[in-house]
Each structure stands twice: as structure tokens, then as C-alpha cells.
Coordinates of C-alpha atoms in Angstrom, one line a residue:
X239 CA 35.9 -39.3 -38.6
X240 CA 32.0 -40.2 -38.9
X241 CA 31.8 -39.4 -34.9
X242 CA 33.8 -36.1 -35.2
X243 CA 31.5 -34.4 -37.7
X244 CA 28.6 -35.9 -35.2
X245 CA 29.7 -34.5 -32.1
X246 CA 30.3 -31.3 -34.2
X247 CA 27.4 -30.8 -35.3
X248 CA 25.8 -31.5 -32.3
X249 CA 28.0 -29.3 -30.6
X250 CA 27.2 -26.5 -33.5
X251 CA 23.4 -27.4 -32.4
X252 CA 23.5 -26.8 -28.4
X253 CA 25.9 -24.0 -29.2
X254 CA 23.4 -22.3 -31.4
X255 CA 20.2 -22.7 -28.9
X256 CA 22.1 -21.1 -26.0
X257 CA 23.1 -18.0 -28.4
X258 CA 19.5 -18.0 -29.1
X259 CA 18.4 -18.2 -25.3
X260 CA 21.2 -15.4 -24.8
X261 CA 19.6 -13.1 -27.4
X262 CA 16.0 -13.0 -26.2
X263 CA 17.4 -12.7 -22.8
X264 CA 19.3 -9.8 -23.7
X265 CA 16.6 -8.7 -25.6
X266 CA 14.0 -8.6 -22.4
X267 CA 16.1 -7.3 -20.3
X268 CA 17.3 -4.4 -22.5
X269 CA 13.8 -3.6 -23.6
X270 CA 13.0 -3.0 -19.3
X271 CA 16.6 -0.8 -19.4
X272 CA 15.8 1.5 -22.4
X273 CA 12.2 1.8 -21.7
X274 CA 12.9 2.8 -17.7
X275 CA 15.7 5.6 -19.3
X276 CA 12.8 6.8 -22.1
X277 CA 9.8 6.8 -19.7
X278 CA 8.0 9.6 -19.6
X279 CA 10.4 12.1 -21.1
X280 CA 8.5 14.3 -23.5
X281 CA 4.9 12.2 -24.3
X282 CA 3.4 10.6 -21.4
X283 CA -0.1 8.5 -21.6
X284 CA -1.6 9.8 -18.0
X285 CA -4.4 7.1 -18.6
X286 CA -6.4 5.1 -21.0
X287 CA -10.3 3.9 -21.0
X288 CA -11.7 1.6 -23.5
X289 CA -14.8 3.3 -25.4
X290 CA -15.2 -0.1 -27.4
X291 CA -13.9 -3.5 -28.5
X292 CA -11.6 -1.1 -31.3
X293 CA -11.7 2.3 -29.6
X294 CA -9.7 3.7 -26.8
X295 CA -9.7 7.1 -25.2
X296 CA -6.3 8.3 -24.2
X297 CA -5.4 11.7 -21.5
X298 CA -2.1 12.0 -23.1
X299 CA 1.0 14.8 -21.4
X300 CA 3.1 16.5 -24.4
X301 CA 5.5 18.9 -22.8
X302 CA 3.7 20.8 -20.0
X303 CA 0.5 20.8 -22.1
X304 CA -1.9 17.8 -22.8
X305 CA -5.3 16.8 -24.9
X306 CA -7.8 14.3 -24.9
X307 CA -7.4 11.6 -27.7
X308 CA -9.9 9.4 -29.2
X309 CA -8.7 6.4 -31.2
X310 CA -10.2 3.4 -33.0
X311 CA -8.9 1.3 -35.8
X312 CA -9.5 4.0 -38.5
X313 CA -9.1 7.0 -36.8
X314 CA -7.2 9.3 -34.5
X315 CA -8.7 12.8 -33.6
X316 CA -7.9 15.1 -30.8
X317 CA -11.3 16.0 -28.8
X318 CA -10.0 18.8 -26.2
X319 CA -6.8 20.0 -25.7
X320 CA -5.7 21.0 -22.3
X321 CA -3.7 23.4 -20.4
X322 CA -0.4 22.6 -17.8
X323 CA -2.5 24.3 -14.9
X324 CA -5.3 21.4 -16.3
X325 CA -2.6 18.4 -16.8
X326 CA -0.8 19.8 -13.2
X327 CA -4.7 19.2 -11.5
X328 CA -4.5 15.7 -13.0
X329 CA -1.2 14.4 -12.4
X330 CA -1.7 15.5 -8.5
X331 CA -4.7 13.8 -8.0
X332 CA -3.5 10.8 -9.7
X333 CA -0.6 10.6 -7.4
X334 CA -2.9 11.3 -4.5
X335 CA -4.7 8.4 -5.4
X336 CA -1.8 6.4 -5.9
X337 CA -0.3 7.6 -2.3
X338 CA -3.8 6.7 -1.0
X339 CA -3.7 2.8 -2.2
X340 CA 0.0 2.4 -1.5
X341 CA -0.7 3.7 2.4
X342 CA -4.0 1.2 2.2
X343 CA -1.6 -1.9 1.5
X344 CA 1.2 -0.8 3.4
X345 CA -1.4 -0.6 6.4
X346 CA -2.7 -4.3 5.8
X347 CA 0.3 -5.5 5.3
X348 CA 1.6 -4.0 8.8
X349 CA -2.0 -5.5 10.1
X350 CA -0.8 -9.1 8.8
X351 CA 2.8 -8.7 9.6
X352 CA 1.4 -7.7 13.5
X353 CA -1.0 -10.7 13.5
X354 CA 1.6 -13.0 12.8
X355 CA 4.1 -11.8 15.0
X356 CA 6.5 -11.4 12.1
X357 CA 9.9 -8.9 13.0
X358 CA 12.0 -7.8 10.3

């Protein structure tokens, strides 16, 4: 009987540690799922500098329309706010730059690949 209630409890133990495991798992994974299906849907942070060590300055997208936010441990406050033609100017050149460095990579890695005499 002694040995019974052992092996259950250690049973009750590994049992317990792998439900644990499978809750932070599920948890990870479901926080990449939800935050993929929300991204970007009506607030989007277009980019974010560091002023200081406790203050950030944020281009944020509400909408169509946007503003320039200043933020530090105290305090929030909106410096400018800015137009769609304004946000629609920064979004493209983002993703020009974006399209730039992806095509700069793509390019050296084509350059390696071609060195190497690597085929798909």
C-alpha cells in the first residue's frame, strides 16, 4: 500500500509538470496567434526613438490619421498631430526602405549562394 501512494504521488508530480510545460506552451504560442490576428488593426506604432533612459518618442497611426507622442515615466503628451496624406508619406517611405534592405540581402545572399555553387 506504502508503494501505491508513492508511485501516485509521483505520478501526480510528473503529471502536474507536463500540464505546466503544456500551459506555457500554449500560452506562447497563442500570444504569437492573437497578436498576428490584432496587428495593426486600428492603433499602429510606425516607430519608436528613445529621447532618454525613461523617455520614448513614439510616431503612432490611429485610423487614417496619426500624431507624434512623447512619453516618459510621468507623462504622456501629444506634440503634433498628423494628417493621412502625412502618415500615407511615412508608411511609403518606410516600406521603401524596408523593400531596399530586403533586395540588399536577397542580393548577398544570391552572391554567396553563386560563390558556393549552391542549387536549390
Amino acid at each position: 500500500m506504502n508503494t501505491d501512494l508513492i508511485l501516485t504521488v509521483v505520478k501526480l508530480f510528473f503529471g502536474m509538470i507536463i500540464l505546466m510545460f503544456l500551459i506555457v506552451l500554449t500560452l506562447k504560442l497563442g500570444a504569437n496567434k492573437v497578436s498576428k490576428f490584432q496587428r495593426g488593426k486600428y492603433i499602429k506604432v510606425l516607430e519608436k526613438t528613445p529621447l532618454s533612459k525613461d523617455s520614448n518618442l513614439f510616431l503612432i497611426k490611429l485610423g487614417e490619421e496619426g500624431c507624434i507622442i512623447t512619453s516618459s515615466q510621468n507623462n504622456v503628451e501629444v506634440i503634433k498631430k498628423l494628417t493621412k496624406d502625412e502618415i500615407d508619406i511615412i508608411e511609403k517611405e518606410k516600406k521603401a526602405l524596408n523593400d531596399e534592405i530586403l533586395n540588399m540581402y536577397n542580393n548577398k545572399f544570391e552572391n554567396l549562394k553563386n560563390k558556393l555553387n549552391i542549387k536549390k
